[in-house]
């Protein structure tokens, strides 16, 4: 979040400083060094389309790339790469160091300063004061960080980097509501102690899809990943030692992530499952550390060794870094505008896990939005509010600021009602024009985007007119694919609508078919095959836009609007929605309340009380 926020603000011409507790922790991945995954891959693609850096860094440093959910519909296809942890840090740090308008400072920020509800700057532990028009808080899990391993706990951020221990009180003094969350990470183990021969191999994709639409790096799989499973003995050891778990002994007060539970949680909550999947993934090319995805724990180290050694392939495992849980402080995202600026303090923004999310991708997506909007505020220009109808980033932020969260928020494709339109393959079409408008996408990249879009549009128009005629070879291909042969000429596009047939199958029978890049073909096929569903979702978006266009002033006293239920009045006064659409998504505001608001707005428009 901090990297993307700083880069966005600096690239938009604002004099920017990024403060970090340790220069060696910039873009550190204290959990699994992977980028993307289900729904998260969509976020990275969208971030790239707005001019963010994460996708480019992932392309430059990945060691294995896989497209997830390829056996399902395109709405849930998600790219995931395993990155080299050290190289990712080095790449991103170098980008920061070479960005104009950007200073990097190793210092602990202990106070955010404001006067009359407006930001004035920050103070560091050394007593230095830095004046600022805007401040973006991106503290991750360092804010009030406390590590838990069995009976032991101590103040620390991830990887034993110092925690930020004074800033929370400063934020409370500014009137912000703070809360306590918890997350965890698995043990890292030595490669020489793993028997890969008894595990399931996971290879990377033969054709590698880049995260960055403008990728210039050589894309190459360099490692294998592996899968193994827990068993009854693993579960018995964990259950026998639950009293030593700080989570079950009551020593952890923070709320943990529902969708990324510890192995203790999995075994207790899903007691009917005989085993749980475990992914064994390398941390990088120049290290023998391996990451045990799916096995986060806060049990004592001796218990961790015992239960890991019951797992196939890990019978002689050597732990290099034990698993741990970490508690940290974060804000209440309901106190944020959709721009990610705090309602109470002008010029104060939040992004990342500080805003109650989990994951690198959710953090980076918020970072670029906060950085853009802080820069726009400084320049006195219109800020950008991402729309849930046009991006997963919009869905993420809208969920945070209208629904809030009582646990670390994780992006999932199911959270978007428009996911067929918000695919990762069309993120460029949806967001590059916005990135260009705000100044994060260069004219050169925008021109390349328009050229590729023109190629797609031209080929779509061509296949609507092109006719493919029957021949023996064509009909054999059709029958081999499980679809009926043709007896007369058929439009290319009509054959392409058959679910069994893809563009490459037909192009060989059309002498005018151009050579197209892999991603353009994929997008063309999706647009044709899912045309009906896309039209249906587009109509729903038009209805939603109608409500989003009906603006609400932030100074309305909803208690004066007759017909609103008491709960709706209280919630609307507390959250101050910016439009009718957002108001309708607030918990406690029902469709009847929305109707009352629409009638009230109409009355005001016509001069009625």
Short mmCIF file of N, CA, C and O in Angstrom, two decimals, residues 418-533:
data_model
loop_
_atom_site.label_atom_id
_atom_site.label_comp_id
_atom_site.label_asym_id
_atom_site.label_seq_id
_atom_site.Cartn_x
_atom_site.Cartn_y
_atom_site.Cartn_z
N UNK A 418 -21.12 -7.99 -10.55
CA UNK A 418 -20.87 -7.73 -11.97
C UNK A 418 -19.59 -8.43 -12.44
O UNK A 418 -18.92 -7.96 -13.35
N UNK A 419 -19.27 -9.57 -11.85
CA UNK A 419 -17.95 -10.15 -12.10
C UNK A 419 -17.74 -10.61 -13.54
O UNK A 419 -16.60 -10.70 -13.99
N UNK A 420 -18.82 -10.92 -14.28
CA UNK A 420 -18.61 -11.30 -15.67
C UNK A 420 -18.11 -10.13 -16.50
O UNK A 420 -17.38 -10.30 -17.48
N UNK A 421 -18.46 -8.92 -16.09
CA UNK A 421 -17.97 -7.72 -16.78
C UNK A 421 -16.62 -7.26 -16.24
O UNK A 421 -15.91 -6.51 -16.90
N UNK A 422 -16.27 -7.71 -15.03
CA UNK A 422 -15.04 -7.25 -14.39
C UNK A 422 -13.96 -8.33 -14.45
O UNK A 422 -13.32 -8.64 -13.47
N UNK A 423 -13.77 -8.88 -15.62
CA UNK A 423 -12.80 -9.96 -15.80
C UNK A 423 -11.39 -9.37 -15.85
O UNK A 423 -11.19 -8.21 -16.18
N UNK A 424 -10.42 -10.22 -15.57
CA UNK A 424 -9.05 -9.73 -15.61
C UNK A 424 -8.59 -9.44 -17.03
O UNK A 424 -7.74 -8.58 -17.26
N UNK A 425 -9.19 -10.12 -18.04
CA UNK A 425 -8.73 -9.90 -19.42
C UNK A 425 -9.13 -8.54 -19.96
O UNK A 425 -8.53 -8.04 -20.91
N UNK A 426 -10.18 -7.91 -19.39
CA UNK A 426 -10.62 -6.62 -19.93
C UNK A 426 -10.35 -5.45 -18.98
O UNK A 426 -10.94 -4.37 -19.13
N UNK A 427 -9.49 -5.66 -18.00
CA UNK A 427 -9.18 -4.58 -17.06
C UNK A 427 -8.63 -3.35 -17.80
O UNK A 427 -8.94 -2.20 -17.43
N UNK A 428 -7.84 -3.58 -18.84
CA UNK A 428 -7.31 -2.47 -19.64
C UNK A 428 -8.43 -1.62 -20.22
O UNK A 428 -8.39 -0.39 -20.17
N UNK A 429 -9.43 -2.27 -20.81
CA UNK A 429 -10.54 -1.54 -21.44
C UNK A 429 -11.29 -0.69 -20.42
O UNK A 429 -11.73 0.42 -20.72
N UNK A 430 -11.41 -1.22 -19.21
CA UNK A 430 -12.19 -0.53 -18.19
C UNK A 430 -11.44 0.63 -17.53
O UNK A 430 -12.04 1.65 -17.19
N UNK A 431 -10.13 0.48 -17.36
CA UNK A 431 -9.43 1.41 -16.47
C UNK A 431 -8.27 2.19 -17.08
O UNK A 431 -7.88 3.22 -16.52
N UNK A 432 -7.71 1.74 -18.19
CA UNK A 432 -6.62 2.52 -18.78
C UNK A 432 -7.06 3.95 -19.13
O UNK A 432 -6.31 4.90 -18.88
N UNK A 433 -8.26 4.15 -19.69
CA UNK A 433 -8.68 5.54 -19.94
C UNK A 433 -8.72 6.39 -18.67
O UNK A 433 -8.39 7.58 -18.71
N UNK A 434 -9.07 5.78 -17.55
CA UNK A 434 -9.10 6.53 -16.28
C UNK A 434 -7.67 6.82 -15.82
O UNK A 434 -7.36 7.95 -15.41
N UNK A 435 -6.79 5.81 -15.90
CA UNK A 435 -5.40 6.03 -15.54
C UNK A 435 -4.76 7.11 -16.39
O UNK A 435 -3.96 7.92 -15.89
N UNK A 436 -5.11 7.15 -17.67
CA UNK A 436 -4.58 8.17 -18.57
C UNK A 436 -5.15 9.55 -18.23
O UNK A 436 -4.42 10.55 -18.22
N UNK A 437 -6.43 9.60 -17.94
CA UNK A 437 -7.08 10.87 -17.60
C UNK A 437 -6.43 11.51 -16.37
O UNK A 437 -6.20 12.73 -16.33
N UNK A 438 -6.09 10.70 -15.38
CA UNK A 438 -5.52 11.24 -14.15
C UNK A 438 -4.01 11.43 -14.23
O UNK A 438 -3.42 12.06 -13.36
N UNK A 439 -3.38 10.86 -15.26
CA UNK A 439 -1.97 11.12 -15.46
C UNK A 439 -1.01 10.02 -15.07
O UNK A 439 0.21 10.23 -15.10
N UNK A 440 -1.51 8.83 -14.71
CA UNK A 440 -0.63 7.72 -14.34
C UNK A 440 -0.32 6.79 -15.51
O UNK A 440 0.60 5.99 -15.43
N UNK A 441 -1.08 6.89 -16.58
CA UNK A 441 -0.82 6.13 -17.80
C UNK A 441 -0.27 7.11 -18.83
O UNK A 441 -0.93 8.11 -19.16
N UNK A 442 0.91 6.81 -19.37
CA UNK A 442 1.55 7.72 -20.32
C UNK A 442 0.80 7.77 -21.64
O UNK A 442 0.02 6.86 -21.97
N UNK A 443 1.04 8.82 -22.41
CA UNK A 443 0.43 8.94 -23.74
C UNK A 443 0.85 7.77 -24.62
O UNK A 443 0.05 7.26 -25.41
N UNK A 444 2.12 7.34 -24.49
CA UNK A 444 2.62 6.23 -25.33
C UNK A 444 1.87 4.94 -25.02
O UNK A 444 1.46 4.21 -25.93
N UNK A 445 1.71 4.66 -23.71
CA UNK A 445 1.00 3.43 -23.36
C UNK A 445 -0.47 3.53 -23.76
O UNK A 445 -1.06 2.55 -24.23
N UNK A 446 -1.05 4.70 -23.61
CA UNK A 446 -2.45 4.87 -23.99
C UNK A 446 -2.63 4.64 -25.48
O UNK A 446 -3.61 4.01 -25.91
N UNK A 447 -1.68 5.09 -26.29
CA UNK A 447 -1.76 4.90 -27.73
C UNK A 447 -1.67 3.41 -28.07
O UNK A 447 -2.40 2.91 -28.94
N UNK A 448 -0.78 2.68 -27.40
CA UNK A 448 -0.67 1.24 -27.63
C UNK A 448 -1.97 0.53 -27.25
O UNK A 448 -2.39 -0.42 -27.91
N UNK A 449 -2.58 0.99 -26.17
CA UNK A 449 -3.86 0.43 -25.75
C UNK A 449 -4.92 0.64 -26.84
O UNK A 449 -5.67 -0.28 -27.18
N UNK A 450 -4.97 1.84 -27.40
CA UNK A 450 -5.96 2.14 -28.44
C UNK A 450 -5.71 1.29 -29.69
O UNK A 450 -6.67 0.82 -30.33
N UNK A 451 -4.44 1.06 -30.03
CA UNK A 451 -4.11 0.25 -31.19
C UNK A 451 -4.58 -1.19 -31.00
O UNK A 451 -5.15 -1.80 -31.92
N UNK A 452 -4.35 -1.74 -29.82
CA UNK A 452 -4.78 -3.12 -29.55
C UNK A 452 -6.30 -3.22 -29.52
O UNK A 452 -6.89 -4.19 -29.99
N UNK A 453 -6.93 -2.22 -28.97
CA UNK A 453 -8.39 -2.20 -28.93
C UNK A 453 -8.95 -2.15 -30.35
O UNK A 453 -9.95 -2.80 -30.66
N UNK A 454 -8.30 -1.40 -31.21
CA UNK A 454 -8.71 -1.29 -32.60
C UNK A 454 -8.59 -2.63 -33.32
O UNK A 454 -9.46 -3.01 -34.12
N UNK A 455 -7.52 -3.37 -33.03
CA UNK A 455 -7.34 -4.71 -33.62
C UNK A 455 -8.50 -5.62 -33.22
O UNK A 455 -9.07 -6.35 -34.06
N UNK A 456 -8.85 -5.61 -31.95
CA UNK A 456 -9.95 -6.45 -31.45
C UNK A 456 -11.27 -6.04 -32.11
O UNK A 456 -12.04 -6.90 -32.57
N UNK A 457 -11.54 -4.74 -32.15
CA UNK A 457 -12.81 -4.27 -32.72
C UNK A 457 -12.90 -4.62 -34.20
O UNK A 457 -13.97 -5.05 -34.69
N UNK A 458 -11.79 -4.47 -34.92
CA UNK A 458 -11.80 -4.78 -36.36
C UNK A 458 -12.04 -6.27 -36.62
O UNK A 458 -12.79 -6.63 -37.52
N UNK A 459 -11.40 -7.11 -35.82
CA UNK A 459 -11.58 -8.55 -36.03
C UNK A 459 -12.99 -8.99 -35.64
O UNK A 459 -13.57 -9.86 -36.28
N UNK A 460 -13.54 -8.37 -34.60
CA UNK A 460 -14.93 -8.68 -34.23
C UNK A 460 -15.87 -8.32 -35.37
O UNK A 460 -16.77 -9.10 -35.73
N UNK A 461 -15.67 -7.16 -35.96
CA UNK A 461 -16.51 -6.74 -37.09
C UNK A 461 -16.31 -7.68 -38.28
O UNK A 461 -17.27 -8.03 -38.98
N UNK A 462 -15.07 -8.11 -38.52
CA UNK A 462 -14.78 -8.96 -39.67
C UNK A 462 -15.45 -10.31 -39.58
O UNK A 462 -16.06 -10.79 -40.54
N UNK A 463 -15.37 -10.95 -38.39
CA UNK A 463 -15.93 -12.31 -38.28
C UNK A 463 -17.46 -12.30 -38.27
O UNK A 463 -18.09 -13.34 -38.48
N UNK A 464 -18.05 -11.13 -38.04
CA UNK A 464 -19.51 -11.04 -38.15
C UNK A 464 -19.95 -11.14 -39.61
O UNK A 464 -21.08 -11.55 -39.90
N UNK A 465 -19.04 -10.77 -40.50
CA UNK A 465 -19.36 -10.78 -41.93
C UNK A 465 -18.77 -11.99 -42.64
O UNK A 465 -19.31 -12.45 -43.66
N UNK A 466 -17.64 -12.51 -42.13
CA UNK A 466 -16.94 -13.60 -42.81
C UNK A 466 -17.75 -14.90 -42.79
O UNK A 466 -18.41 -15.21 -41.80
N UNK A 467 -17.69 -15.62 -43.91
CA UNK A 467 -18.40 -16.89 -44.03
C UNK A 467 -17.40 -18.03 -44.15
O UNK A 467 -16.40 -17.93 -44.87
N UNK A 468 -17.65 -19.12 -43.43
CA UNK A 468 -16.84 -20.33 -43.54
C UNK A 468 -17.68 -21.39 -44.26
O UNK A 468 -18.83 -21.64 -43.86
N UNK A 469 -17.09 -21.99 -45.28
CA UNK A 469 -17.83 -22.95 -46.11
C UNK A 469 -17.46 -24.39 -45.73
O UNK A 469 -16.34 -24.66 -45.26
N UNK A 470 -18.40 -25.31 -45.93
CA UNK A 470 -18.14 -26.70 -45.53
C UNK A 470 -17.06 -27.36 -46.37
O UNK A 470 -16.91 -27.07 -47.56
N UNK A 471 -16.30 -28.20 -45.72
CA UNK A 471 -15.33 -29.06 -46.38
C UNK A 471 -15.10 -30.26 -45.47
O UNK A 471 -15.48 -30.25 -44.29
N UNK A 472 -14.48 -31.30 -46.00
CA UNK A 472 -14.31 -32.54 -45.23
C UNK A 472 -13.49 -32.31 -43.96
O UNK A 472 -13.85 -32.77 -42.88
N UNK A 473 -12.41 -31.55 -44.08
CA UNK A 473 -11.53 -31.31 -42.93
C UNK A 473 -12.26 -30.53 -41.84
O UNK A 473 -12.15 -30.83 -40.65
N UNK A 474 -13.03 -29.51 -42.25
CA UNK A 474 -13.78 -28.70 -41.29
C UNK A 474 -14.79 -29.56 -40.53
O UNK A 474 -14.89 -29.51 -39.30
N UNK A 475 -15.55 -30.36 -41.27
CA UNK A 475 -16.59 -31.16 -40.63
C UNK A 475 -16.01 -32.25 -39.71
O UNK A 475 -16.58 -32.58 -38.68
N UNK A 476 -14.85 -32.78 -40.09
CA UNK A 476 -14.20 -33.74 -39.20
C UNK A 476 -13.80 -33.06 -37.89
O UNK A 476 -13.93 -33.63 -36.81
N UNK A 477 -13.29 -31.83 -38.02
CA UNK A 477 -12.91 -31.08 -36.81
C UNK A 477 -14.13 -30.82 -35.93
O UNK A 477 -14.09 -31.01 -34.71
N UNK A 478 -15.23 -30.39 -36.56
CA UNK A 478 -16.45 -30.10 -35.80
C UNK A 478 -16.95 -31.35 -35.07
O UNK A 478 -17.33 -31.30 -33.89
N UNK A 479 -16.96 -32.48 -35.77
CA UNK A 479 -17.45 -33.71 -35.16
C UNK A 479 -16.52 -34.18 -34.05
O UNK A 479 -16.97 -34.70 -33.02
N UNK A 480 -15.21 -33.99 -34.24
CA UNK A 480 -14.27 -34.39 -33.19
C UNK A 480 -14.42 -33.57 -31.92
O UNK A 480 -14.08 -34.01 -30.83
N UNK A 481 -14.96 -32.36 -32.09
CA UNK A 481 -15.19 -31.47 -30.95
C UNK A 481 -16.56 -31.71 -30.30
O UNK A 481 -16.92 -31.06 -29.32
N UNK A 482 -17.34 -32.63 -30.89
CA UNK A 482 -18.64 -32.96 -30.32
C UNK A 482 -19.75 -32.04 -30.76
O UNK A 482 -20.76 -31.88 -30.06
N UNK A 483 -19.61 -31.44 -31.95
CA UNK A 483 -20.66 -30.56 -32.46
C UNK A 483 -20.97 -30.94 -33.90
O UNK A 483 -20.17 -31.62 -34.57
N UNK A 484 -22.10 -30.53 -34.41
CA UNK A 484 -22.58 -31.02 -35.71
C UNK A 484 -21.85 -30.37 -36.89
O UNK A 484 -21.45 -29.20 -36.82
N UNK A 485 -21.69 -31.13 -37.98
CA UNK A 485 -21.06 -30.58 -39.18
C UNK A 485 -21.99 -29.59 -39.88
O UNK A 485 -23.16 -29.47 -39.52
N UNK A 486 -21.47 -28.88 -40.87
CA UNK A 486 -22.29 -27.92 -41.62
C UNK A 486 -22.42 -28.39 -43.05
O UNK A 486 -21.56 -29.09 -43.59
N UNK A 487 -23.52 -28.01 -43.71
CA UNK A 487 -23.77 -28.41 -45.09
C UNK A 487 -23.77 -27.22 -46.04
O UNK A 487 -23.85 -27.39 -47.26
N UNK A 488 -23.73 -26.01 -45.48
CA UNK A 488 -23.67 -24.80 -46.29
C UNK A 488 -22.85 -23.75 -45.54
O UNK A 488 -22.48 -23.95 -44.39
N UNK A 489 -22.55 -22.65 -46.22
CA UNK A 489 -21.74 -21.60 -45.60
C UNK A 489 -22.39 -21.05 -44.34
O UNK A 489 -23.60 -20.83 -44.30
N UNK A 490 -21.56 -20.84 -43.30
CA UNK A 490 -22.04 -20.32 -42.01
C UNK A 490 -21.13 -19.17 -41.59
O UNK A 490 -19.91 -19.23 -41.80
N UNK A 491 -21.70 -18.14 -41.01
CA UNK A 491 -20.90 -17.02 -40.53
C UNK A 491 -19.90 -17.50 -39.47
O UNK A 491 -20.24 -18.31 -38.60
N UNK A 492 -18.70 -17.00 -39.58
CA UNK A 492 -17.62 -17.32 -38.63
C UNK A 492 -18.12 -17.15 -37.19
O UNK A 492 -17.93 -18.02 -36.33
N UNK A 493 -18.80 -16.04 -36.94
CA UNK A 493 -19.20 -15.71 -35.58
C UNK A 493 -20.23 -16.71 -35.04
O UNK A 493 -20.26 -17.00 -33.83
N UNK A 494 -21.08 -17.24 -35.93
CA UNK A 494 -22.09 -18.20 -35.48
C UNK A 494 -21.44 -19.52 -35.07
O UNK A 494 -21.84 -20.14 -34.09
N UNK A 495 -20.42 -19.94 -35.81
CA UNK A 495 -19.70 -21.16 -35.42
C UNK A 495 -18.94 -20.93 -34.12
O UNK A 495 -18.84 -21.82 -33.27
N UNK A 496 -18.40 -19.72 -33.95
CA UNK A 496 -17.63 -19.42 -32.74
C UNK A 496 -18.51 -19.41 -31.49
O UNK A 496 -18.03 -19.66 -30.38
N UNK A 497 -19.79 -19.17 -31.67
CA UNK A 497 -20.71 -19.17 -30.52
C UNK A 497 -20.93 -20.58 -29.96
O UNK A 497 -21.40 -20.72 -28.83
N UNK A 498 -20.60 -21.59 -30.74
CA UNK A 498 -20.72 -22.96 -30.23
C UNK A 498 -19.70 -23.14 -29.09
O UNK A 498 -18.52 -22.84 -29.27
N UNK A 499 -20.14 -23.62 -27.94
CA UNK A 499 -19.24 -23.71 -26.78
C UNK A 499 -18.04 -24.62 -26.99
O UNK A 499 -17.01 -24.44 -26.34
N UNK A 500 -18.14 -25.59 -27.90
CA UNK A 500 -17.04 -26.54 -28.10
C UNK A 500 -15.92 -25.97 -28.98
O UNK A 500 -14.83 -26.53 -29.05
N UNK A 501 -16.18 -24.87 -29.66
CA UNK A 501 -15.28 -24.37 -30.70
C UNK A 501 -14.58 -23.09 -30.24
O UNK A 501 -15.21 -22.22 -29.61
N UNK A 502 -13.29 -23.00 -30.55
CA UNK A 502 -12.60 -21.74 -30.25
C UNK A 502 -12.09 -21.09 -31.55
O UNK A 502 -12.18 -21.67 -32.63
N UNK A 503 -11.58 -19.90 -31.42
CA UNK A 503 -11.17 -19.09 -32.57
C UNK A 503 -10.10 -19.81 -33.40
O UNK A 503 -10.15 -19.81 -34.64
N UNK A 504 -9.15 -20.42 -32.73
CA UNK A 504 -8.04 -21.07 -33.44
C UNK A 504 -8.55 -22.25 -34.28
O UNK A 504 -7.97 -22.56 -35.34
N UNK A 505 -9.60 -22.92 -33.81
CA UNK A 505 -10.18 -24.02 -34.59
C UNK A 505 -10.66 -23.53 -35.95
O UNK A 505 -10.52 -24.22 -36.97
N UNK A 506 -11.24 -22.33 -35.98
CA UNK A 506 -11.87 -21.81 -37.19
C UNK A 506 -10.93 -21.00 -38.06
O UNK A 506 -11.11 -20.93 -39.29
N UNK A 507 -9.93 -20.37 -37.46
CA UNK A 507 -9.05 -19.48 -38.21
C UNK A 507 -8.35 -20.20 -39.36
O UNK A 507 -8.09 -19.62 -40.42
N UNK A 508 -8.06 -21.50 -39.18
CA UNK A 508 -7.37 -22.25 -40.23
C UNK A 508 -8.23 -22.45 -41.47
O UNK A 508 -7.71 -22.78 -42.55
N UNK A 509 -9.54 -22.23 -41.34
CA UNK A 509 -10.45 -22.37 -42.47
C UNK A 509 -10.86 -21.01 -43.05
O UNK A 509 -11.75 -20.94 -43.90
N UNK A 510 -10.22 -19.96 -42.58
CA UNK A 510 -10.52 -18.60 -43.05
C UNK A 510 -9.21 -17.97 -43.51
O UNK A 510 -8.38 -17.57 -42.70
N UNK A 511 -9.03 -17.88 -44.82
CA UNK A 511 -7.76 -17.39 -45.35
C UNK A 511 -7.49 -15.93 -45.00
O UNK A 511 -6.35 -15.46 -45.09
N UNK A 512 -8.52 -15.20 -44.59
CA UNK A 512 -8.35 -13.79 -44.25
C UNK A 512 -8.14 -13.55 -42.75
O UNK A 512 -8.02 -12.41 -42.31
N UNK A 513 -8.11 -14.65 -41.98
CA UNK A 513 -7.93 -14.50 -40.53
C UNK A 513 -6.52 -13.99 -40.23
O UNK A 513 -5.54 -14.57 -40.69
N UNK A 514 -6.40 -12.90 -39.46
CA UNK A 514 -5.08 -12.35 -39.14
C UNK A 514 -4.41 -13.12 -38.01
O UNK A 514 -5.06 -13.89 -37.30
N UNK A 515 -3.10 -12.93 -37.86
CA UNK A 515 -2.38 -13.48 -36.71
C UNK A 515 -2.66 -12.58 -35.51
O UNK A 515 -2.34 -11.39 -35.54
N UNK A 516 -3.27 -13.13 -34.50
CA UNK A 516 -3.63 -12.34 -33.32
C UNK A 516 -2.87 -12.84 -32.10
O UNK A 516 -2.57 -14.03 -31.99
N UNK A 517 -2.61 -11.94 -31.17
CA UNK A 517 -1.96 -12.33 -29.92
C UNK A 517 -2.94 -13.11 -29.05
O UNK A 517 -4.16 -12.95 -29.14
N UNK A 518 -2.36 -13.94 -28.19
CA UNK A 518 -3.14 -14.87 -27.36
C UNK A 518 -4.23 -14.14 -26.57
O UNK A 518 -5.39 -14.58 -26.54
N UNK A 519 -3.88 -13.02 -25.91
CA UNK A 519 -4.85 -12.36 -25.05
C UNK A 519 -5.97 -11.70 -25.85
O UNK A 519 -7.11 -11.61 -25.37
N UNK A 520 -5.69 -11.25 -27.06
CA UNK A 520 -6.74 -10.65 -27.90
C UNK A 520 -7.74 -11.73 -28.32
O UNK A 520 -8.95 -11.50 -28.33
N UNK A 521 -7.22 -12.91 -28.67
CA UNK A 521 -8.11 -14.03 -29.03
C UNK A 521 -9.01 -14.39 -27.86
O UNK A 521 -10.23 -14.59 -28.01
N UNK A 522 -8.43 -14.49 -26.66
CA UNK A 522 -9.22 -14.84 -25.47
C UNK A 522 -10.34 -13.84 -25.25
O UNK A 522 -11.49 -14.21 -24.97
N UNK A 523 -10.02 -12.56 -25.37
CA UNK A 523 -11.02 -11.52 -25.12
C UNK A 523 -12.12 -11.57 -26.18
O UNK A 523 -13.31 -11.44 -25.86
N UNK A 524 -11.73 -11.79 -27.43
CA UNK A 524 -12.71 -11.87 -28.51
C UNK A 524 -13.68 -13.03 -28.27
O UNK A 524 -14.90 -12.88 -28.41
N UNK A 525 -13.14 -14.19 -27.90
CA UNK A 525 -13.98 -15.36 -27.67
C UNK A 525 -14.97 -15.12 -26.53
O UNK A 525 -16.15 -15.47 -26.62
N UNK A 526 -14.47 -14.54 -25.44
CA UNK A 526 -15.35 -14.28 -24.29
C UNK A 526 -16.47 -13.33 -24.67
O UNK A 526 -17.64 -13.54 -24.33
N UNK A 527 -16.13 -12.27 -25.40
CA UNK A 527 -17.14 -11.29 -25.80
C UNK A 527 -18.23 -11.92 -26.66
O UNK A 527 -19.41 -11.57 -26.53
N UNK A 528 -17.83 -12.86 -27.53
CA UNK A 528 -18.80 -13.50 -28.42
C UNK A 528 -19.62 -14.56 -27.68
O UNK A 528 -20.85 -14.58 -27.74
N UNK A 529 -18.95 -15.44 -26.95
CA UNK A 529 -19.63 -16.57 -26.32
C UNK A 529 -20.54 -16.14 -25.16
O UNK A 529 -21.53 -16.81 -24.87
N UNK A 530 -20.19 -15.05 -24.49
CA UNK A 530 -20.97 -14.64 -23.32
C UNK A 530 -21.76 -13.36 -23.60
O UNK A 530 -22.13 -12.64 -22.67
N UNK A 531 -22.03 -13.11 -24.88
CA UNK A 531 -22.68 -11.86 -25.27
C UNK A 531 -24.00 -11.64 -24.55
O UNK A 531 -24.29 -10.54 -24.05
N UNK A 532 -24.83 -12.67 -24.45
CA UNK A 532 -26.14 -12.53 -23.80
C UNK A 532 -26.02 -12.19 -22.33
O UNK A 532 -26.71 -11.29 -21.83
N UNK A 533 -25.13 -12.89 -21.62
CA UNK A 533 -24.93 -12.62 -20.19
C UNK A 533 -24.36 -11.22 -19.97
O UNK A 533 -24.74 -10.52 -19.03
#
